[in-house]
């Protein structure tokens, strides 16, 4: 399972990268705004800075909602760096743009996916990644993990190569459950990654080992 971090915060990206377990980054306009990155030029520069920090794919989202605009923005994003994945919204023109970029060999990530039908369309359009937002489904009392299971079954039935990128991951149990269900990738906040480290028995055990070592030395 690949681990992506869902942030535009360079310190957090660096922290995850330094652990040696990071496979990529996802961003969105809200995450950019949260870091105070505004204006197209600054946003473009920030994408390049992120690419310099990590080895893997970096999803960069278009703002346009029409086909021509998405193609124009997507091409500009893809030219920034070879790690850039063009992130497109799950609407009709987004699917059309996804097919356009797939045919050209440009990586894509279909975002704002909330149903198995949408994920099926993304795979048909040749998306590199499909991003079902599990946390936002949970927020409205709908089982986000069930969507991951449905998409896994559909993709396996037809051997679609589109990778299931479980998005809107909120906590460590989401990560573990997505891994059990066979999601190819998860993207979440730094806490959903570092939280996997925690176990009280590890802390207690380590404390005892160190104390016993000190006794004998
Ligand atoms: C995915 O690519 C999105 O950036 C993200 O996972 C959305 O998560 P949120 O629901 O926590 O905003």
Short mmCIF file of N, CA, C and O in Angstrom, two decimals, residues 38-147:
data_model
loop_
_atom_site.label_atom_id
_atom_site.label_comp_id
_atom_site.label_asym_id
_atom_site.label_seq_id
_atom_site.Cartn_x
_atom_site.Cartn_y
_atom_site.Cartn_z
N UNK A 38 -1.56 31.68 -2.08
CA UNK A 38 -2.62 32.19 -2.96
C UNK A 38 -2.01 32.76 -4.24
O UNK A 38 -0.82 33.09 -4.28
N UNK A 39 -2.83 32.85 -5.28
CA UNK A 39 -2.36 33.38 -6.57
C UNK A 39 -1.70 32.26 -7.37
O UNK A 39 -0.93 31.46 -6.82
N UNK A 40 -2.02 32.23 -8.66
CA UNK A 40 -1.55 31.12 -9.51
C UNK A 40 -0.03 30.94 -9.46
O UNK A 40 0.46 29.81 -9.32
N UNK A 41 0.72 32.04 -9.56
CA UNK A 41 2.19 31.92 -9.60
C UNK A 41 2.73 31.27 -8.33
O UNK A 41 3.57 30.38 -8.38
N UNK A 42 2.24 31.75 -7.19
CA UNK A 42 2.71 31.18 -5.92
C UNK A 42 2.32 29.71 -5.78
O UNK A 42 3.10 28.89 -5.28
N UNK A 43 1.12 29.40 -6.22
CA UNK A 43 0.66 28.01 -6.14
C UNK A 43 1.53 27.11 -7.02
O UNK A 43 1.97 26.04 -6.60
N UNK A 44 1.82 27.59 -8.22
CA UNK A 44 2.67 26.80 -9.14
C UNK A 44 4.06 26.58 -8.52
O UNK A 44 4.60 25.48 -8.55
N UNK A 45 4.61 27.65 -7.93
CA UNK A 45 5.95 27.54 -7.30
C UNK A 45 5.90 26.55 -6.15
O UNK A 45 6.84 25.77 -5.93
N UNK A 46 4.81 26.59 -5.41
CA UNK A 46 4.68 25.70 -4.25
C UNK A 46 4.65 24.23 -4.71
O UNK A 46 5.24 23.36 -4.05
N UNK A 47 3.97 23.96 -5.82
CA UNK A 47 3.96 22.58 -6.34
C UNK A 47 5.38 22.10 -6.63
O UNK A 47 5.75 20.97 -6.33
N UNK A 48 6.18 22.98 -7.22
CA UNK A 48 7.57 22.61 -7.56
C UNK A 48 8.35 22.35 -6.27
O UNK A 48 9.10 21.37 -6.18
N UNK A 49 8.13 23.19 -5.25
CA UNK A 49 8.83 22.98 -3.97
C UNK A 49 8.44 21.65 -3.36
O UNK A 49 9.29 20.95 -2.79
N UNK A 50 7.17 21.29 -3.47
CA UNK A 50 6.74 19.99 -2.94
C UNK A 50 7.43 18.86 -3.71
O UNK A 50 7.94 17.91 -3.11
N UNK A 51 7.46 18.98 -5.02
CA UNK A 51 8.09 17.94 -5.85
C UNK A 51 9.56 17.75 -5.47
O UNK A 51 10.07 16.63 -5.49
N UNK A 52 10.22 18.85 -5.11
CA UNK A 52 11.65 18.76 -4.74
C UNK A 52 11.83 18.00 -3.43
O UNK A 52 12.90 17.45 -3.16
N UNK A 53 10.80 18.02 -2.58
CA UNK A 53 10.91 17.39 -1.26
C UNK A 53 10.66 15.89 -1.27
O UNK A 53 11.12 15.18 -0.39
N UNK A 54 9.86 15.42 -2.23
CA UNK A 54 9.46 14.00 -2.22
C UNK A 54 9.89 13.30 -3.50
O UNK A 54 10.18 13.93 -4.51
N UNK A 55 9.90 11.95 -3.42
CA UNK A 55 10.30 11.18 -4.60
C UNK A 55 9.10 10.82 -5.49
O UNK A 55 9.26 10.56 -6.67
N UNK A 56 7.89 10.78 -4.91
CA UNK A 56 6.74 10.21 -5.64
C UNK A 56 5.83 11.22 -6.30
O UNK A 56 6.17 12.38 -6.50
N UNK A 57 4.63 10.74 -6.61
CA UNK A 57 3.62 11.54 -7.32
C UNK A 57 3.06 12.67 -6.45
O UNK A 57 2.81 12.47 -5.26
N UNK A 58 2.85 13.81 -7.07
CA UNK A 58 2.28 14.98 -6.38
C UNK A 58 1.03 15.43 -7.15
O UNK A 58 1.14 15.89 -8.29
N UNK A 59 -0.13 15.26 -6.53
CA UNK A 59 -1.38 15.64 -7.21
C UNK A 59 -1.60 17.13 -7.12
O UNK A 59 -1.57 17.71 -6.02
N UNK A 60 -1.84 17.75 -8.27
CA UNK A 60 -2.08 19.20 -8.36
C UNK A 60 -3.42 19.40 -9.06
O UNK A 60 -3.62 18.94 -10.18
N UNK A 61 -4.31 20.12 -8.37
CA UNK A 61 -5.70 20.18 -8.84
C UNK A 61 -5.99 21.37 -9.75
O UNK A 61 -5.55 22.49 -9.48
N UNK A 62 -6.74 21.11 -10.82
CA UNK A 62 -7.18 22.20 -11.70
C UNK A 62 -8.32 22.95 -11.01
O UNK A 62 -9.02 22.40 -10.16
N UNK A 63 -8.51 24.21 -11.41
CA UNK A 63 -9.59 25.03 -10.87
C UNK A 63 -10.74 25.12 -11.88
O UNK A 63 -11.90 25.23 -11.51
N UNK A 64 -10.39 25.06 -13.15
CA UNK A 64 -11.40 25.16 -14.22
C UNK A 64 -12.41 24.03 -14.10
O UNK A 64 -12.08 22.94 -13.60
N UNK A 65 -13.62 24.28 -14.58
CA UNK A 65 -14.66 23.23 -14.55
C UNK A 65 -15.15 22.91 -15.96
O UNK A 65 -16.09 22.15 -16.13
N UNK A 66 -14.54 23.52 -16.97
CA UNK A 66 -14.90 23.19 -18.35
C UNK A 66 -13.70 22.47 -19.00
O UNK A 66 -12.56 22.65 -18.57
N UNK A 67 -13.99 21.67 -20.04
CA UNK A 67 -12.96 20.84 -20.66
C UNK A 67 -11.74 21.65 -21.12
O UNK A 67 -10.60 21.33 -20.76
N UNK A 68 -11.97 22.72 -21.88
CA UNK A 68 -10.84 23.50 -22.42
C UNK A 68 -9.99 24.08 -21.29
O UNK A 68 -8.75 24.06 -21.34
N UNK A 69 -10.66 24.59 -20.28
CA UNK A 69 -9.93 25.18 -19.15
C UNK A 69 -9.13 24.11 -18.40
O UNK A 69 -7.98 24.34 -18.00
N UNK A 70 -9.73 22.95 -18.21
CA UNK A 70 -9.02 21.87 -17.50
C UNK A 70 -7.80 21.41 -18.28
O UNK A 70 -6.75 21.14 -17.71
N UNK A 71 -7.95 21.33 -19.61
CA UNK A 71 -6.82 20.91 -20.44
C UNK A 71 -5.70 21.95 -20.36
O UNK A 71 -4.53 21.62 -20.17
N UNK A 72 -6.10 23.22 -20.45
CA UNK A 72 -5.10 24.30 -20.40
C UNK A 72 -4.36 24.28 -19.05
O UNK A 72 -3.14 24.24 -18.99
N UNK A 73 -5.11 24.23 -17.97
CA UNK A 73 -4.49 24.24 -16.63
C UNK A 73 -3.70 22.95 -16.38
O UNK A 73 -2.60 22.98 -15.83
N UNK A 74 -4.28 21.83 -16.79
CA UNK A 74 -3.62 20.53 -16.58
C UNK A 74 -2.29 20.46 -17.30
O UNK A 74 -1.31 19.94 -16.77
N UNK A 75 -2.27 20.99 -18.53
CA UNK A 75 -1.02 20.96 -19.29
C UNK A 75 0.05 21.83 -18.62
O UNK A 75 1.21 21.45 -18.54
N UNK A 76 -0.38 22.98 -18.12
CA UNK A 76 0.57 23.87 -17.43
C UNK A 76 1.09 23.18 -16.16
O UNK A 76 2.30 23.25 -15.85
N UNK A 77 0.22 22.51 -15.44
CA UNK A 77 0.64 21.80 -14.21
C UNK A 77 1.60 20.67 -14.56
O UNK A 77 2.65 20.51 -13.92
N UNK A 78 1.25 19.88 -15.56
CA UNK A 78 2.08 18.73 -15.93
C UNK A 78 3.48 19.16 -16.39
O UNK A 78 4.44 18.41 -16.23
N UNK A 79 3.55 20.36 -16.95
CA UNK A 79 4.86 20.86 -17.42
C UNK A 79 5.76 21.31 -16.28
O UNK A 79 6.98 21.43 -16.45
N UNK A 80 5.18 21.54 -15.13
CA UNK A 80 5.97 22.04 -13.99
C UNK A 80 7.05 21.07 -13.56
O UNK A 80 8.17 21.43 -13.24
N UNK A 81 6.66 19.76 -13.53
CA UNK A 81 7.57 18.75 -12.98
C UNK A 81 7.07 17.37 -13.40
O UNK A 81 5.85 17.17 -13.51
N UNK A 82 7.97 16.42 -13.61
CA UNK A 82 7.50 15.10 -14.06
C UNK A 82 6.81 14.29 -12.96
O UNK A 82 6.26 13.22 -13.23
N UNK A 83 6.84 14.79 -11.71
CA UNK A 83 6.12 14.09 -10.64
C UNK A 83 4.65 14.54 -10.52
O UNK A 83 3.89 13.95 -9.75
N UNK A 84 4.29 15.57 -11.26
CA UNK A 84 2.92 16.11 -11.13
C UNK A 84 1.88 15.17 -11.73
O UNK A 84 2.04 14.64 -12.83
N UNK A 85 0.81 14.96 -10.96
CA UNK A 85 -0.36 14.21 -11.41
C UNK A 85 -1.50 15.23 -11.50
O UNK A 85 -1.73 15.98 -10.55
N UNK A 86 -2.17 15.29 -12.64
CA UNK A 86 -3.24 16.28 -12.82
C UNK A 86 -4.51 15.78 -12.14
O UNK A 86 -5.04 14.72 -12.46
N UNK A 87 -4.97 16.59 -11.17
CA UNK A 87 -6.14 16.21 -10.38
C UNK A 87 -7.38 16.90 -10.96
O UNK A 87 -7.40 18.14 -11.09
N UNK A 88 -8.37 16.09 -11.29
CA UNK A 88 -9.55 16.59 -12.01
C UNK A 88 -10.82 16.26 -11.24
O UNK A 88 -10.93 15.16 -10.67
N UNK A 89 -11.79 17.18 -11.26
CA UNK A 89 -13.04 16.90 -10.53
C UNK A 89 -13.92 15.88 -11.25
O UNK A 89 -13.92 15.82 -12.48
N UNK A 90 -14.67 15.13 -10.47
CA UNK A 90 -15.52 14.05 -11.00
C UNK A 90 -16.81 14.62 -11.58
O UNK A 90 -17.90 14.48 -11.00
N UNK A 91 -16.66 15.35 -12.71
CA UNK A 91 -17.82 15.85 -13.44
C UNK A 91 -17.62 15.46 -14.90
O UNK A 91 -16.56 14.95 -15.25
N UNK A 92 -18.64 15.69 -15.75
CA UNK A 92 -18.56 15.20 -17.13
C UNK A 92 -17.30 15.71 -17.86
O UNK A 92 -16.57 14.95 -18.48
N UNK A 93 -17.05 17.01 -17.76
CA UNK A 93 -15.86 17.54 -18.44
C UNK A 93 -14.57 17.03 -17.79
O UNK A 93 -13.54 16.93 -18.46
N UNK A 94 -14.64 16.71 -16.52
CA UNK A 94 -13.47 16.15 -15.84
C UNK A 94 -13.14 14.77 -16.40
O UNK A 94 -11.96 14.43 -16.61
N UNK A 95 -14.16 13.99 -16.65
CA UNK A 95 -13.96 12.65 -17.25
C UNK A 95 -13.37 12.79 -18.66
O UNK A 95 -12.45 12.08 -19.04
N UNK A 96 -13.93 13.75 -19.39
CA UNK A 96 -13.44 14.00 -20.76
C UNK A 96 -11.96 14.42 -20.72
O UNK A 96 -11.15 13.93 -21.51
N UNK A 97 -11.63 15.30 -19.79
CA UNK A 97 -10.24 15.75 -19.66
C UNK A 97 -9.35 14.60 -19.20
O UNK A 97 -8.20 14.48 -19.64
N UNK A 98 -9.88 13.74 -18.36
CA UNK A 98 -9.12 12.58 -17.88
C UNK A 98 -8.73 11.69 -19.06
O UNK A 98 -7.58 11.26 -19.20
N UNK A 99 -9.70 11.43 -19.94
CA UNK A 99 -9.43 10.60 -21.13
C UNK A 99 -8.38 11.29 -22.01
O UNK A 99 -7.46 10.65 -22.51
N UNK A 100 -8.51 12.61 -22.16
CA UNK A 100 -7.56 13.38 -22.96
C UNK A 100 -6.14 13.20 -22.42
O UNK A 100 -5.21 12.88 -23.16
N UNK A 101 -5.99 13.38 -21.10
CA UNK A 101 -4.64 13.28 -20.51
C UNK A 101 -4.15 11.83 -20.51
O UNK A 101 -2.96 11.59 -20.76
N UNK A 102 -5.03 10.89 -20.25
CA UNK A 102 -4.63 9.46 -20.25
C UNK A 102 -4.07 9.09 -21.62
O UNK A 102 -3.04 8.42 -21.73
N UNK A 103 -4.77 9.52 -22.67
CA UNK A 103 -4.32 9.21 -24.04
C UNK A 103 -2.94 9.81 -24.33
O UNK A 103 -2.20 9.31 -25.15
N UNK A 104 -2.63 10.91 -23.64
CA UNK A 104 -1.32 11.57 -23.85
C UNK A 104 -0.26 11.05 -22.90
O UNK A 104 0.86 11.54 -22.89
N UNK A 105 -0.63 10.12 -22.02
CA UNK A 105 0.35 9.56 -21.09
C UNK A 105 0.61 10.45 -19.89
O UNK A 105 1.63 10.28 -19.19
N UNK A 106 -0.30 11.41 -19.64
CA UNK A 106 -0.16 12.27 -18.45
C UNK A 106 -0.95 11.64 -17.31
O UNK A 106 -2.10 11.24 -17.50
N UNK A 107 -0.32 11.53 -16.13
CA UNK A 107 -1.00 10.91 -14.99
C UNK A 107 -2.15 11.77 -14.48
O UNK A 107 -2.03 13.01 -14.45
N UNK A 108 -3.22 11.10 -14.06
CA UNK A 108 -4.41 11.81 -13.59
C UNK A 108 -4.91 11.23 -12.27
O UNK A 108 -4.68 10.06 -11.96
N UNK A 109 -5.62 12.07 -11.53
CA UNK A 109 -6.26 11.67 -10.28
C UNK A 109 -7.68 12.24 -10.29
O UNK A 109 -7.86 13.46 -10.27
N UNK A 110 -8.69 11.37 -10.38
CA UNK A 110 -10.08 11.84 -10.38
C UNK A 110 -10.50 12.04 -8.93
O UNK A 110 -10.51 11.09 -8.14
N UNK A 111 -10.85 13.28 -8.60
CA UNK A 111 -11.14 13.62 -7.21
C UNK A 111 -12.62 13.87 -6.97
O UNK A 111 -13.40 13.95 -7.91
N UNK A 112 -12.99 13.94 -5.69
CA UNK A 112 -14.38 14.14 -5.27
C UNK A 112 -15.26 12.99 -5.76
O UNK A 112 -16.34 13.20 -6.32
N UNK A 113 -14.78 11.77 -5.52
CA UNK A 113 -15.51 10.56 -5.91
C UNK A 113 -16.25 10.02 -4.68
O UNK A 113 -15.65 9.80 -3.62
N UNK A 114 -17.56 9.84 -4.85
CA UNK A 114 -18.39 9.41 -3.73
C UNK A 114 -19.26 8.19 -4.06
O UNK A 114 -20.11 7.81 -3.25
N UNK A 115 -19.10 7.61 -5.26
CA UNK A 115 -19.93 6.44 -5.58
C UNK A 115 -19.14 5.48 -6.46
O UNK A 115 -18.17 5.87 -7.13
N UNK A 116 -19.61 4.22 -6.47
CA UNK A 116 -18.95 3.19 -7.28
C UNK A 116 -19.11 3.52 -8.77
O UNK A 116 -18.21 3.26 -9.58
N UNK A 117 -20.26 4.09 -9.14
CA UNK A 117 -20.49 4.45 -10.54
C UNK A 117 -19.48 5.49 -11.01
O UNK A 117 -18.95 5.40 -12.13
N UNK A 118 -19.21 6.47 -10.17
CA UNK A 118 -18.21 7.49 -10.53
C UNK A 118 -16.83 6.84 -10.70
O UNK A 118 -16.08 7.17 -11.62
N UNK A 119 -16.52 5.91 -9.81
CA UNK A 119 -15.21 5.23 -9.89
C UNK A 119 -15.10 4.39 -11.16
O UNK A 119 -14.03 4.28 -11.75
N UNK A 120 -16.22 3.80 -11.57
CA UNK A 120 -16.24 3.01 -12.81
C UNK A 120 -15.94 3.92 -14.01
O UNK A 120 -15.14 3.58 -14.88
N UNK A 121 -16.56 5.09 -14.03
CA UNK A 121 -16.31 6.05 -15.11
C UNK A 121 -14.84 6.49 -15.13
O UNK A 121 -14.23 6.61 -16.20
N UNK A 122 -14.28 6.72 -13.94
CA UNK A 122 -12.88 7.16 -13.86
C UNK A 122 -11.95 6.10 -14.46
O UNK A 122 -11.02 6.42 -15.21
N UNK A 123 -12.24 4.83 -14.15
CA UNK A 123 -11.41 3.75 -14.70
C UNK A 123 -11.57 3.65 -16.21
O UNK A 123 -10.60 3.47 -16.94
N UNK A 124 -12.82 3.80 -16.68
CA UNK A 124 -13.07 3.75 -18.12
C UNK A 124 -12.31 4.87 -18.84
O UNK A 124 -11.91 4.71 -19.99
N UNK A 125 -12.15 6.02 -18.17
CA UNK A 125 -11.44 7.16 -18.78
C UNK A 125 -9.92 7.02 -18.63
O UNK A 125 -9.17 7.90 -19.05
N UNK A 126 -9.49 5.92 -18.01
CA UNK A 126 -8.04 5.66 -17.92
C UNK A 126 -7.33 6.41 -16.81
O UNK A 126 -6.10 6.61 -16.88
N UNK A 127 -8.07 6.82 -15.78
CA UNK A 127 -7.43 7.55 -14.67
C UNK A 127 -6.29 6.74 -14.05
O UNK A 127 -6.41 5.52 -13.92
N UNK A 128 -5.24 7.42 -13.67
CA UNK A 128 -4.15 6.75 -12.94
C UNK A 128 -4.64 6.42 -11.53
O UNK A 128 -4.41 5.31 -11.03
N UNK A 129 -5.29 7.39 -10.90
CA UNK A 129 -5.82 7.23 -9.54
C UNK A 129 -7.28 7.64 -9.51
O UNK A 129 -7.69 8.57 -10.23
N UNK A 130 -8.05 6.97 -8.65
CA UNK A 130 -9.40 7.42 -8.34
C UNK A 130 -9.43 7.70 -6.84
O UNK A 130 -8.89 6.91 -6.05
N UNK A 131 -10.01 8.85 -6.47
CA UNK A 131 -9.99 9.27 -5.05
C UNK A 131 -11.37 9.25 -4.41
O UNK A 131 -12.07 10.27 -4.40
N UNK A 132 -11.79 8.11 -3.85
CA UNK A 132 -13.01 8.09 -3.05
C UNK A 132 -12.76 8.75 -1.70
O UNK A 132 -11.79 8.43 -1.02
N UNK A 133 -13.62 9.70 -1.33
CA UNK A 133 -13.45 10.48 -0.10
C UNK A 133 -14.17 9.79 1.06
O UNK A 133 -15.34 10.08 1.34
N UNK A 134 -13.48 8.93 1.76
CA UNK A 134 -14.17 8.11 2.77
C UNK A 134 -14.60 8.91 4.00
O UNK A 134 -15.67 8.70 4.53
N UNK A 135 -13.76 9.83 4.44
CA UNK A 135 -14.09 10.61 5.64
C UNK A 135 -15.33 11.46 5.44
O UNK A 135 -16.18 11.56 6.33
N UNK A 136 -15.44 12.06 4.25
CA UNK A 136 -16.61 12.93 4.01
C UNK A 136 -17.89 12.10 3.90
O UNK A 136 -18.98 12.60 4.21
N UNK A 137 -17.78 10.84 3.45
CA UNK A 137 -18.96 9.96 3.45
C UNK A 137 -19.33 9.62 4.88
O UNK A 137 -20.50 9.67 5.26
N UNK A 138 -18.32 9.26 5.69
CA UNK A 138 -18.59 8.97 7.11
C UNK A 138 -19.28 10.16 7.78
O UNK A 138 -20.18 9.98 8.61
N UNK A 139 -18.85 11.37 7.39
CA UNK A 139 -19.42 12.59 7.99
C UNK A 139 -20.93 12.68 7.78
O UNK A 139 -21.62 13.35 8.55
N UNK A 140 -21.43 12.07 6.68
CA UNK A 140 -22.88 12.14 6.44
C UNK A 140 -23.54 10.78 6.69
O UNK A 140 -24.52 10.39 6.05
N UNK A 141 -22.93 10.03 7.64
CA UNK A 141 -23.48 8.74 8.08
C UNK A 141 -23.62 7.73 6.95
O UNK A 141 -24.58 6.96 6.90
N UNK A 142 -22.66 7.75 6.03
CA UNK A 142 -22.62 6.76 4.95
C UNK A 142 -21.27 6.07 5.07
O UNK A 142 -20.26 6.74 5.29
N UNK A 143 -21.24 4.74 4.90
CA UNK A 143 -20.02 3.99 5.16
C UNK A 143 -18.97 4.18 4.05
O UNK A 143 -19.07 3.57 2.98
N UNK A 144 -17.99 5.02 4.35
CA UNK A 144 -16.94 5.29 3.36
C UNK A 144 -16.14 4.04 3.00
O UNK A 144 -15.77 3.85 1.84
N UNK A 145 -15.90 3.20 3.99
CA UNK A 145 -15.10 1.99 3.73
C UNK A 145 -15.83 1.03 2.79
O UNK A 145 -15.19 0.33 1.99
N UNK A 146 -17.16 1.02 2.89
CA UNK A 146 -17.93 0.16 1.98
C UNK A 146 -17.69 0.56 0.52
O UNK A 146 -17.64 -0.30 -0.37
N UNK A 147 -17.51 1.85 0.30
CA UNK A 147 -17.23 2.32 -1.07
C UNK A 147 -15.89 1.78 -1.56
O UNK A 147 -15.76 1.38 -2.72
#
